[in-house]
Short mmCIF file of C-alpha atoms in Angstrom, two decimals:
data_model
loop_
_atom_site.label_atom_id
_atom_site.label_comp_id
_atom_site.label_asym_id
_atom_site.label_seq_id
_atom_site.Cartn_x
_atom_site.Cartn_y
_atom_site.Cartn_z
CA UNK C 28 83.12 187.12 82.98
CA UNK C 29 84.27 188.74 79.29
CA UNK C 30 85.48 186.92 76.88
CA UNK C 31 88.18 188.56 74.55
CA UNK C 32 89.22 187.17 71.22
CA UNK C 33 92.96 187.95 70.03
CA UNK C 34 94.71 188.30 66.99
CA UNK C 35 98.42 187.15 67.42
CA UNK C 36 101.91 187.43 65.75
CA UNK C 37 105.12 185.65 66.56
CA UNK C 38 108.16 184.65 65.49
CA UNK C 39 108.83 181.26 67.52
CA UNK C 40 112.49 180.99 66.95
CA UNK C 41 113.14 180.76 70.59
CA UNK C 42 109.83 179.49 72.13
CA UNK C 43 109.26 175.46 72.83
CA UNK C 44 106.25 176.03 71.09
CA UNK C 45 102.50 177.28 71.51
CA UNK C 46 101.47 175.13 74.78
CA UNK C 47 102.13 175.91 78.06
CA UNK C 48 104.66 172.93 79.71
CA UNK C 49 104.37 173.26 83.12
CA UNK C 50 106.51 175.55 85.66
CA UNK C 51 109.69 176.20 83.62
CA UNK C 52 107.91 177.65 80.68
CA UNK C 53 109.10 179.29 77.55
CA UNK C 54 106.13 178.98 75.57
CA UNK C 55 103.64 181.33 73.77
CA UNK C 56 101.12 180.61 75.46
CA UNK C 57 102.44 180.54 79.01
CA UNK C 58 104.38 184.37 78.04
CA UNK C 59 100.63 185.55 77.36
CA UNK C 60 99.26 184.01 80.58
CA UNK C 61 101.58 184.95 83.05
CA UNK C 62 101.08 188.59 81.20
CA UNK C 63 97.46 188.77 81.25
CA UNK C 64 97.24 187.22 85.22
CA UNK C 65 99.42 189.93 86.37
CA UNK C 66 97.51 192.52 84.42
CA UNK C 67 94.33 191.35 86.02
CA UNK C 68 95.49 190.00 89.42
CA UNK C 69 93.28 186.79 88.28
CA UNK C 70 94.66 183.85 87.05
CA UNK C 71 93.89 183.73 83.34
CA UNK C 72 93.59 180.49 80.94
CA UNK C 73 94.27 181.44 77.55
CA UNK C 74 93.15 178.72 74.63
CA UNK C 75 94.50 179.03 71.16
CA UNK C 76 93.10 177.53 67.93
CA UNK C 77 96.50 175.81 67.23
CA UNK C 78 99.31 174.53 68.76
CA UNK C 79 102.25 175.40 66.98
CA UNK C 80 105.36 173.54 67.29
CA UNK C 81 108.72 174.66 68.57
CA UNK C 82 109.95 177.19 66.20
CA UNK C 83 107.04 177.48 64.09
CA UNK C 84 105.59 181.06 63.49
CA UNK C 85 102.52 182.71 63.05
CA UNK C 86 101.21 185.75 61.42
CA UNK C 87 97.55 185.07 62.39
CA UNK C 88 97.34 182.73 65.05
CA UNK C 89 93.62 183.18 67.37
CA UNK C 90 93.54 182.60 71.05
CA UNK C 91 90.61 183.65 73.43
CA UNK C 92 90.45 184.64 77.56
CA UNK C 93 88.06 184.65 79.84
CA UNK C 94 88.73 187.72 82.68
CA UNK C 95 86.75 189.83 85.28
CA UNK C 96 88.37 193.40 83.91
CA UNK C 97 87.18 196.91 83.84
CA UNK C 98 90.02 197.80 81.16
CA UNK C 99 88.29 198.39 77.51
CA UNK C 100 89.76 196.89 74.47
CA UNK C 101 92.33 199.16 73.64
CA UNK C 102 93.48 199.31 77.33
CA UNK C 103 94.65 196.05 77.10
CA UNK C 104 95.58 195.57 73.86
CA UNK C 105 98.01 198.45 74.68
CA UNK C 106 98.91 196.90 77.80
CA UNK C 107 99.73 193.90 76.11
CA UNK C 108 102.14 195.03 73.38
CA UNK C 109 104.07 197.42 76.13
CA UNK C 110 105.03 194.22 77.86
CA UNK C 111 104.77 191.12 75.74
CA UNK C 112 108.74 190.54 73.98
CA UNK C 113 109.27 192.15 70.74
CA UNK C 114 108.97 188.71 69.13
CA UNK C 115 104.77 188.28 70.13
CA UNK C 116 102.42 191.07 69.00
CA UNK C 117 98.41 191.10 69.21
CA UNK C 118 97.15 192.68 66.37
CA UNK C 119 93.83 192.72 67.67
CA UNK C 120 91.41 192.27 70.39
CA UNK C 121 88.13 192.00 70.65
CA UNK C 122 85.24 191.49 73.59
CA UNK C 123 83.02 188.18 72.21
CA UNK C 124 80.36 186.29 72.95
CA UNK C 125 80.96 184.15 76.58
CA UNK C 126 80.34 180.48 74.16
CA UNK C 127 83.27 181.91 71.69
CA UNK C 128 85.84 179.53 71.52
CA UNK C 129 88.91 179.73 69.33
CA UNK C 130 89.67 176.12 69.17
CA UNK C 131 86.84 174.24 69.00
CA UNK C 132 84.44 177.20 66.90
CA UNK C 133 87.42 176.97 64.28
CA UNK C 134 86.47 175.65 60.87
CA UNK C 135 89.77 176.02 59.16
CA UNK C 136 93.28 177.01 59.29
CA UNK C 137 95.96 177.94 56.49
CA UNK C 138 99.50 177.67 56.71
CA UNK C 139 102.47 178.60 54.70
CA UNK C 140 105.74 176.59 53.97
CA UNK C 141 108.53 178.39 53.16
CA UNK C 142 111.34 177.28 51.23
CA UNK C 143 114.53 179.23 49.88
CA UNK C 144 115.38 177.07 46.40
CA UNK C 145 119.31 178.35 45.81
CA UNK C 146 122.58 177.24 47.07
CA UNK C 147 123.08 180.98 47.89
CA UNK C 148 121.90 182.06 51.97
CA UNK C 149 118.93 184.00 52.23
CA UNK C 150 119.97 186.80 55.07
CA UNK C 151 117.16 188.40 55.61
CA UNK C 152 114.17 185.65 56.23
CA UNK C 153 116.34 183.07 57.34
CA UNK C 154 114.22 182.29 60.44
CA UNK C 155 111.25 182.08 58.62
CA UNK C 156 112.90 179.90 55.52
CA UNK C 157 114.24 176.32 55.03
CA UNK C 158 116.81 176.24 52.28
CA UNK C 159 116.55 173.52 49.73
CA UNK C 160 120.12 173.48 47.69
CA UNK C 161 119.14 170.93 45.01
CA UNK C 162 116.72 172.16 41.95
CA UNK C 163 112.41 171.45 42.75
CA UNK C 164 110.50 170.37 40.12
CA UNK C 165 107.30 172.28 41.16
CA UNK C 166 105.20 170.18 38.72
CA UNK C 167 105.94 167.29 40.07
CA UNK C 168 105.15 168.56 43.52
CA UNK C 169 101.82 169.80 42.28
CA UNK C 170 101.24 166.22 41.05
CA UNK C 171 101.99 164.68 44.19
CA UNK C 172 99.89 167.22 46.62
CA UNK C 173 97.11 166.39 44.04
CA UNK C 174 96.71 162.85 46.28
CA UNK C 175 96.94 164.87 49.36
CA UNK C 176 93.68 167.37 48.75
CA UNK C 177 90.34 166.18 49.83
CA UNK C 178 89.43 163.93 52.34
CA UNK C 179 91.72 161.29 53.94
CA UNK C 180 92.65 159.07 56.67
CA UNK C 181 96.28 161.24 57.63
CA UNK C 182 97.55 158.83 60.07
CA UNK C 183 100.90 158.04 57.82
CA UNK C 184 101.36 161.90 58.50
CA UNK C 185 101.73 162.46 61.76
CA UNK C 186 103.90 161.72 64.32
CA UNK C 187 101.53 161.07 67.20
CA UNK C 188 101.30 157.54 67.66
CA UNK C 189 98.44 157.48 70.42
CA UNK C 190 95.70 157.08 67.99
CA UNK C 191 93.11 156.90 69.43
CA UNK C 192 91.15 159.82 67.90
CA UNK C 193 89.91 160.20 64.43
CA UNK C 194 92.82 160.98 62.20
CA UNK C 195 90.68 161.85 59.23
CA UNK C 196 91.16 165.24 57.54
CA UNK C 197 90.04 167.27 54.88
CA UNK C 198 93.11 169.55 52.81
CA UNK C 199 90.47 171.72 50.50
CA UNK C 200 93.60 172.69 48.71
CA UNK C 201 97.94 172.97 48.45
CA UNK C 202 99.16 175.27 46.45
CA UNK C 203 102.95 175.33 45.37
CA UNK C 204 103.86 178.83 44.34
CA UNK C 205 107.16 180.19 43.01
CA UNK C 206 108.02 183.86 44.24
CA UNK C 207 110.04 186.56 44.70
CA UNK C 208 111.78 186.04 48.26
CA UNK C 209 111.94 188.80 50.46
CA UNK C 210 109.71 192.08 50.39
CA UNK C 211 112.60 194.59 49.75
CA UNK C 212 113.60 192.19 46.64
CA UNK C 213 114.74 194.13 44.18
CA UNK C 214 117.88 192.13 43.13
CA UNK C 215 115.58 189.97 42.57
CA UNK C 216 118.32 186.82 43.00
CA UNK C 217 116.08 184.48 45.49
CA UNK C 218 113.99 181.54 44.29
CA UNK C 219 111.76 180.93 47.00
CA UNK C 220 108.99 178.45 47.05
CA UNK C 221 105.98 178.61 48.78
CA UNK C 222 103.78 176.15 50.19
CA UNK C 223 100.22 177.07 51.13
CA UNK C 224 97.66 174.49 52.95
CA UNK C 225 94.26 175.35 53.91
CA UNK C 226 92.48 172.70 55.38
CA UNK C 227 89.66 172.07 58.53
CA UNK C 228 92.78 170.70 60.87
CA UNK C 229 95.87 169.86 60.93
CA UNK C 230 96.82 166.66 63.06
CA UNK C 231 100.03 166.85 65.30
CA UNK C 232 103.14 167.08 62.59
CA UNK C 233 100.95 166.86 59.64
CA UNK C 234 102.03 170.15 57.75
CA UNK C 235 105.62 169.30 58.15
CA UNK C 236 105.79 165.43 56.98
CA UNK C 237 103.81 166.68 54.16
CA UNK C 238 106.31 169.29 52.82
CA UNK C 239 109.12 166.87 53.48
CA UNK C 240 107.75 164.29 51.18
CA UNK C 241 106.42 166.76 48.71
CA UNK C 242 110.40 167.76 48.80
CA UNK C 243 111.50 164.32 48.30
CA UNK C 244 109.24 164.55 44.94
CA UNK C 245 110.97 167.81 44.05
CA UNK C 246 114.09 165.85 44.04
CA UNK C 247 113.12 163.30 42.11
CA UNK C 248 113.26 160.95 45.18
CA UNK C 249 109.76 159.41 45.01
CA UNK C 250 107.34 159.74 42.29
CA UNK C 251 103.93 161.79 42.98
CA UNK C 252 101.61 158.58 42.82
CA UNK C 253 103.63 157.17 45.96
CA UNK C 254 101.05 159.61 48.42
CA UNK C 255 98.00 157.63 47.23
CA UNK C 256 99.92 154.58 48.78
CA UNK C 257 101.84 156.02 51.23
CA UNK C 258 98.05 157.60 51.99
CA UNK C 259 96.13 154.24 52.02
CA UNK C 260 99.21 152.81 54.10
CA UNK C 261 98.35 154.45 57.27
CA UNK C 262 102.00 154.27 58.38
CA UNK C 263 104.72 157.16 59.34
CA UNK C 264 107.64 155.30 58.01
CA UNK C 265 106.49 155.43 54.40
CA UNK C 266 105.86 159.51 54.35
CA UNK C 267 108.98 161.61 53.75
CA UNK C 268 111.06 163.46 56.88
CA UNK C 269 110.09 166.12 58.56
CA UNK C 270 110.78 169.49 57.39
CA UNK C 271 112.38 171.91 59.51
CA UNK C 272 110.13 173.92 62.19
CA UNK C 273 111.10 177.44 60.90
CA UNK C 274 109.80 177.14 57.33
CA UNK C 275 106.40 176.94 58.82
CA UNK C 276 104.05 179.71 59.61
CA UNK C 277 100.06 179.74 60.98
CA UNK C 278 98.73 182.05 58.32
CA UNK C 279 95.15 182.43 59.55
CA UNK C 280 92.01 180.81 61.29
CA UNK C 281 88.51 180.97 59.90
CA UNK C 282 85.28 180.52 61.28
CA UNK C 283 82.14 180.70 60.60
CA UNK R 11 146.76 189.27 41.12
CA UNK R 12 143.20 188.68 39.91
CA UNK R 13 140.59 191.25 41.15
CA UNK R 14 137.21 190.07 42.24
CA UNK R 15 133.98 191.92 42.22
CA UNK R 16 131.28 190.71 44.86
CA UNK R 17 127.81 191.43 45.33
CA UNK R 18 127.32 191.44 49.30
CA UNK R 19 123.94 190.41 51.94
CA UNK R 20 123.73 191.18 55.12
CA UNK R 21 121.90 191.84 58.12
CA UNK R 22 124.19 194.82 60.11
CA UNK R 23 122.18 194.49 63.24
CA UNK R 24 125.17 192.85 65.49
CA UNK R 25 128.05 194.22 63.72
CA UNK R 26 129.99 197.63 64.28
CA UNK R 27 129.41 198.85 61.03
CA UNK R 28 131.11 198.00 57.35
CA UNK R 29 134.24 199.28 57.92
CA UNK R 30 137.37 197.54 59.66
CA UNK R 31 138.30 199.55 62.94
CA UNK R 32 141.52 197.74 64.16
CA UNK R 33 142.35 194.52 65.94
CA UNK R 34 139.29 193.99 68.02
CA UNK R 35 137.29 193.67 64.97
CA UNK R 36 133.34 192.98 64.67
CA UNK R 37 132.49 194.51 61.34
CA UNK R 38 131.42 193.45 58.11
CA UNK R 39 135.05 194.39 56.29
CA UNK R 40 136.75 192.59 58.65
CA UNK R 41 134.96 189.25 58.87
CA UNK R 42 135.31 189.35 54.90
CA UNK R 43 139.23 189.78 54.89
CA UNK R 44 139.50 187.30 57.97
CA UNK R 45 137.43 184.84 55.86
CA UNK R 46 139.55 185.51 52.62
CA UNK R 47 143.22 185.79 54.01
CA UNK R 48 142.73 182.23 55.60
CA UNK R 49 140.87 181.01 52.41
CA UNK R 50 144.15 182.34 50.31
CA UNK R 51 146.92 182.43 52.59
CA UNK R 52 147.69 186.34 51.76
CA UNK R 53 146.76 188.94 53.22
CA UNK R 54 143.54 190.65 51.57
CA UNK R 55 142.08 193.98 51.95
CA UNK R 56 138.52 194.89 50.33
CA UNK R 57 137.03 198.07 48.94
CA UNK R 58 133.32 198.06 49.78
CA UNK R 59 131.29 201.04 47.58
CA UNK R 60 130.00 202.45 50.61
CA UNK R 61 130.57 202.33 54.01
CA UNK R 62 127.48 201.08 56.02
CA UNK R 63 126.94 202.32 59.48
CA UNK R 64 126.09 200.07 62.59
CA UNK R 65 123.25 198.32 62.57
CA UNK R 66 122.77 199.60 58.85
CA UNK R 67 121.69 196.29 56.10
CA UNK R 68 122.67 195.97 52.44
CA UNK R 69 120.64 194.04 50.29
CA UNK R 70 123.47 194.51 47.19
CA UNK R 71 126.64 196.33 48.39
CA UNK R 72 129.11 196.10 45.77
CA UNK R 73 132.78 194.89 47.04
CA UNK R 74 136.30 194.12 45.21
CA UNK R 75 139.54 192.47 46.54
CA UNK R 76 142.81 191.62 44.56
CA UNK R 77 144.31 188.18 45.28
CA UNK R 78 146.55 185.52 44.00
CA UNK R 79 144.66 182.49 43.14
CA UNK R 80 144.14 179.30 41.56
CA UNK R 81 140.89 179.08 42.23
CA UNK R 82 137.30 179.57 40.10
CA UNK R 83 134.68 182.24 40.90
CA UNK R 84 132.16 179.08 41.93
CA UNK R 85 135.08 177.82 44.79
CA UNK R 86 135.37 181.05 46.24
CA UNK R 87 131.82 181.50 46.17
CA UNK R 88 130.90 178.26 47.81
CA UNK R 89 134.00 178.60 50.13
CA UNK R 90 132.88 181.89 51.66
CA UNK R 91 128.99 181.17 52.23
CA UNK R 92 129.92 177.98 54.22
CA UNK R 93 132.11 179.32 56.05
CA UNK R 94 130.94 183.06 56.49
CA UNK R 95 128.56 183.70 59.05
CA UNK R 96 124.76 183.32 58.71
CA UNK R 97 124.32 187.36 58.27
CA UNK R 98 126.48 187.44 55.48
CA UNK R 99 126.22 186.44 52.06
CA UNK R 100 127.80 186.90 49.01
CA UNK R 101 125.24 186.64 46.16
CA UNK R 102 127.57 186.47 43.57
CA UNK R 103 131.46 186.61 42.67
CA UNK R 104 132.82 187.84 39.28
CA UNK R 105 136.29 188.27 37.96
CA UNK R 106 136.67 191.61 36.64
CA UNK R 107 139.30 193.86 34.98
CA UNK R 108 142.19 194.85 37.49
CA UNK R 109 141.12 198.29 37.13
CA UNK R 110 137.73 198.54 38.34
CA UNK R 111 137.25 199.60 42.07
CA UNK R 112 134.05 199.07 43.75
CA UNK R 113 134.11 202.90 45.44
CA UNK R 114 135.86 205.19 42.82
CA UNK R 115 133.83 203.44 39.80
CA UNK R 116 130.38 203.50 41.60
CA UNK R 117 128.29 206.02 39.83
CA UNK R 118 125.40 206.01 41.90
CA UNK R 119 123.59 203.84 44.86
CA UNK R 120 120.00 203.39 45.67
CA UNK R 121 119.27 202.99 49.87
CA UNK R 122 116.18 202.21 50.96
CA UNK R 123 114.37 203.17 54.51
CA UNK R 124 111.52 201.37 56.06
CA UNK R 125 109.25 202.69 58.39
CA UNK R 126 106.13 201.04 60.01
CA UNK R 127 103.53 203.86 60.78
CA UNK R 128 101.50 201.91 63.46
CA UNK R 129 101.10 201.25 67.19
CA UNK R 130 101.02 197.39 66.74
CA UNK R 131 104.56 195.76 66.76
CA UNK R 132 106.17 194.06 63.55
CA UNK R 133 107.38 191.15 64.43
CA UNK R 134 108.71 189.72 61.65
CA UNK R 135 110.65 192.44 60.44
CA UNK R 136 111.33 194.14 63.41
CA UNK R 137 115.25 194.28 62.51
CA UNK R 138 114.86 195.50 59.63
CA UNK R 139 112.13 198.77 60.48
CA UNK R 140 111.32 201.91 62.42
CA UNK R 141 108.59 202.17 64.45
CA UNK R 142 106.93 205.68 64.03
CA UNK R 143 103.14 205.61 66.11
CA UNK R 144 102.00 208.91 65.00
CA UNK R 145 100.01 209.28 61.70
CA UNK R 146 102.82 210.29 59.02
CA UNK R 147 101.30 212.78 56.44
CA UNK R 148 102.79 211.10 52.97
CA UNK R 149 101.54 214.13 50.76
CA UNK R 150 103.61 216.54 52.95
CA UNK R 151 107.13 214.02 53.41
CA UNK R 152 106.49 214.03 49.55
CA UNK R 153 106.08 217.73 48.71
CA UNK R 154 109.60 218.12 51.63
CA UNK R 155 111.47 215.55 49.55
CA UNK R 156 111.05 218.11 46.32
CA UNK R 157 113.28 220.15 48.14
CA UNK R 158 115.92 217.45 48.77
CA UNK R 159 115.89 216.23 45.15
CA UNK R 160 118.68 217.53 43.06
CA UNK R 161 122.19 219.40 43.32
CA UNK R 162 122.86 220.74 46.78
CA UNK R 163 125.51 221.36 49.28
CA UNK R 164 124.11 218.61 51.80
CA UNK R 165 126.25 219.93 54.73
CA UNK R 166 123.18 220.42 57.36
CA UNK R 167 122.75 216.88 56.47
CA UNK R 168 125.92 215.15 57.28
CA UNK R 169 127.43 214.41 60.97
CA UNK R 170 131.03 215.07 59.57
CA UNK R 171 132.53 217.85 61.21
CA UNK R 172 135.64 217.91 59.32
CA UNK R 173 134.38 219.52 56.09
CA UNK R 174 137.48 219.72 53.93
CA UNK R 175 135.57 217.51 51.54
CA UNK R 176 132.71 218.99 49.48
CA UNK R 177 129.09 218.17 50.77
CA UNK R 178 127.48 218.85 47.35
CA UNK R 179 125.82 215.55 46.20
CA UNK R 180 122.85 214.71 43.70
CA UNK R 181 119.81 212.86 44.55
CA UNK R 182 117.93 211.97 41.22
CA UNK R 183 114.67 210.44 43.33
CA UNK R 184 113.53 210.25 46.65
CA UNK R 185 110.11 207.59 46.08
CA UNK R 186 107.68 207.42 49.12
CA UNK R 187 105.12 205.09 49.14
CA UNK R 188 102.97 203.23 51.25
CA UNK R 189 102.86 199.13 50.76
CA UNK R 190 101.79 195.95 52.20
CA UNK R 191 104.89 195.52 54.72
CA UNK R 192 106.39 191.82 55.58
CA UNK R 193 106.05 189.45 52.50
CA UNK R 194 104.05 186.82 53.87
CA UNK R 195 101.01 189.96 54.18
CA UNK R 196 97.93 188.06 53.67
CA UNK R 197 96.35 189.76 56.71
CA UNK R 198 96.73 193.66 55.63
CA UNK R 199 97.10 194.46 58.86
CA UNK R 200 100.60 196.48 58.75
CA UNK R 201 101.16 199.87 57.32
CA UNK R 202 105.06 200.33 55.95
CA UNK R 203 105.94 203.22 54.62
CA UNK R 204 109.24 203.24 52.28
CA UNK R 205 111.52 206.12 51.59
CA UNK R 206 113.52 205.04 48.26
CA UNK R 207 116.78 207.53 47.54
CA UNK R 208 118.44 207.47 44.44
CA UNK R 209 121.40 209.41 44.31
CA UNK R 210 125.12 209.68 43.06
CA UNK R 211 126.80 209.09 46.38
CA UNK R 212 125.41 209.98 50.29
CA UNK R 213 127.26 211.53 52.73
CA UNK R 214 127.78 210.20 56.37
CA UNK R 215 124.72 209.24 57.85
CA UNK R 216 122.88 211.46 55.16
CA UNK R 217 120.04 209.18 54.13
CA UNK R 218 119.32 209.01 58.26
CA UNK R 219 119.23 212.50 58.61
CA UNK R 220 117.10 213.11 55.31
CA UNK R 221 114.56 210.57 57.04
CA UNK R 222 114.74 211.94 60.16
CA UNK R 223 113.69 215.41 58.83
CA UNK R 224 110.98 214.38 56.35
CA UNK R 225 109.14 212.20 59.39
CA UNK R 226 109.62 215.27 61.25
CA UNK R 227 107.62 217.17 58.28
CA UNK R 228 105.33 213.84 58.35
CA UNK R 229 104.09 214.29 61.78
CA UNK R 230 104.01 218.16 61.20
CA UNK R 231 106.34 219.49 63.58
CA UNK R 232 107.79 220.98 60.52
CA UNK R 233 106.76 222.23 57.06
CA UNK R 234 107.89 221.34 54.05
CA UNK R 235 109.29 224.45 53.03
CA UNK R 236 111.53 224.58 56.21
CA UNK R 237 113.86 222.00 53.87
CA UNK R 238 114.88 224.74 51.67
CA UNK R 239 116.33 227.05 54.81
CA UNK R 240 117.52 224.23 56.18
CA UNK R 241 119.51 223.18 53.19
CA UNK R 242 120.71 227.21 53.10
CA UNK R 243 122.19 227.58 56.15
CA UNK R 244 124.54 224.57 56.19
CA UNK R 245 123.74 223.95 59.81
CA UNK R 246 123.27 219.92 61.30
CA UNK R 247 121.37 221.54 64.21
CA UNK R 248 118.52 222.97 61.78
CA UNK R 249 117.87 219.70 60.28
CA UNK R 250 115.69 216.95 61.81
CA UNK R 251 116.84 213.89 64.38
CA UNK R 252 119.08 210.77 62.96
CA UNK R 253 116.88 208.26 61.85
CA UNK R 254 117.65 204.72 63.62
CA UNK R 255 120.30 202.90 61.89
CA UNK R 256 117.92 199.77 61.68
CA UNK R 257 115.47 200.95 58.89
CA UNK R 258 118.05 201.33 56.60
CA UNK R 259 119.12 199.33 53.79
CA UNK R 260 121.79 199.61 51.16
CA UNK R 261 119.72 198.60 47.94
CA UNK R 262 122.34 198.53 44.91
CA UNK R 263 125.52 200.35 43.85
CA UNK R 264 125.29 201.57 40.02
CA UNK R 265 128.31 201.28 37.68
CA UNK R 266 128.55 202.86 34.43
#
């Protein structure tokens, strides 16, 4: 059996999300199995490094196959991107060791938060953008992600109450940048605000609650030393809401 | 009457076009002068600068309408993006002399066209680009666009058939250069190319048919000295195919 390693793009507006749900499935994951299973005749099992939400996006998102195939690389990377919707692309694909695998071989992920900072719409990334009407004090922000870095017990940010695994992370940094908006800005009229985590895992809802309570320190809601309680806490009622889906976007995997 | 100068967003890709075609209406115009009539109880028309094709974008078209009103800038503002749809947006809404007209008092627009010169899909701004697989050859688009670059008559570069108008135009710059592609490019894996024209006014579908030709010269099926004949004879058929509505962007309107 080969083992192929895949680059992939989408835009997950209209998908319930990464993980394949059964029969009725509009997922990313189930679009790029039923794909690959009719392009081999086998049935394939496709595992991705992260499970993305419903409506959450990714620019660099890693998944890996197992399949008995004769096709070369570029065969079925072009195979792929015929017949895959125009909203899922794989920007690469490569043959790997058989013991590669994308989820558990991972040793970090980054993802970006977007947020639009202006009462005025944002046309052209508006699926990719939350819009925050009231004014962000990004040093204050900055302040406050400074308790989320390093090593922690995350429990009070995440929204998956089994429990019983470790919910101990590591966020090796946050960074809170202020930027132009769109590419073709030349108006230059946006205020967009960008959130970037890299980290060695991100537990179920954990990017999300984050950005919503670092946006209830932009507003002057809470005060940035409230993570180190909320933190030692351990409970979900204490973090800050959940921020939208579509501001959020897988960035990248690394391994070793 | 007060007369009101807007700076316009949006995304064309589900509307007919800018311009108001009747009752049965699904263009830009008309979803403005619905919106405003009902806002003031009158019946409003709008001059846009230009008139956008289907599917065509504007990042800053340039609009004016008279109207009697009690209201400030800020009301109409905030009136129109809540109630305009999410692929419009007015960016901002001035009160200007009665005299100025967005169209006649335009001195010069700026339209940008985005092409992605790759076999792998965009997904993020697939709305907003062409797709052209085939290696472009920048030096030679570049060397072509010399030809396009000042005074002509443009008539081999227009569809209008009705020609009682003159066809001479000026383009001060057409700018082609190669850059990262969607903004959230931390993988590098895209290659966009952007054709930038600068010029006192375009004629109908002119910009798409400029593009059309220089890709034409990029993949070389043509050579850039073919622009010159091309530009002599006056003749649609010599120039290259209409570029897809979708890559193009208004950029700005220029007053004086």
């Amino acid at each position: 059996m080969r083992n192929f390693r895949m680059v992939l793009q989408y835009e997950g507006t209209r998908y319930q999300g990464w993980q394949r749900q059964g029969s009725t499935d509009n997922t990313i994951q189930g679009k790029l199995e039923t794909l690959l299973s009719k392009m081999t005749g086998q049935k394939i099992e496709i595992q991705g490094a992260g499970r993305t939400d419903a409506g959450v996006h990714a620019l660099g998102q890693v998944a890996n196959f197992h399949a008995d195939t004769q096709m070369t690389q570029t065969e079925i990377l072009e195979y792929m991107n015929r017949f895959l919707p125009e909203d899922i692309a794989v920007i690469s694909l490569k043959e790997v060791s058989e013991r590669f695998h994308s989820r558990l071989n991972a040793t970090g992920k980054t993802y970006c938060y977007r947020v639009i900072n202006s009462a005025i719409p944002h046309v052209f990334d508006r699926r990719y953008v939350h819009v925050v009407e009231q004014q962000l004090d990004i040093d204050a922000m900055r302040e406050a992600a400074q308790y989320l870095t390093g090593t922690h017990d995350f429990k009070a940010f995440t929204s998956n109450k089994r429990g019983k695994k470790s919910t101990v992370r590591t966020i090796n940094s946050i960074q809170i940048e202020k930027c132009a908006g769109t590419s073709m800005e030349v108006l230059g009229t946006q205020d967009e605000i960008r959130f970037l985590y890299r980290g060695d895992g991100f537990l179920y809802h954990m990017v999300r609650i984050m950005t919503g309570t670092l946006l209830e320190v932009g507003i002057h809601k809470r005060k940035p030393e409230e993570i180190a309680e909320i933190l030692a806490s351990g409970f979900r009622e204490r973090a800050g809401e959940l921020a939208p889906a579509k501001g959020l976007t897988l960035l990248e995997v690394r391994y070793q």
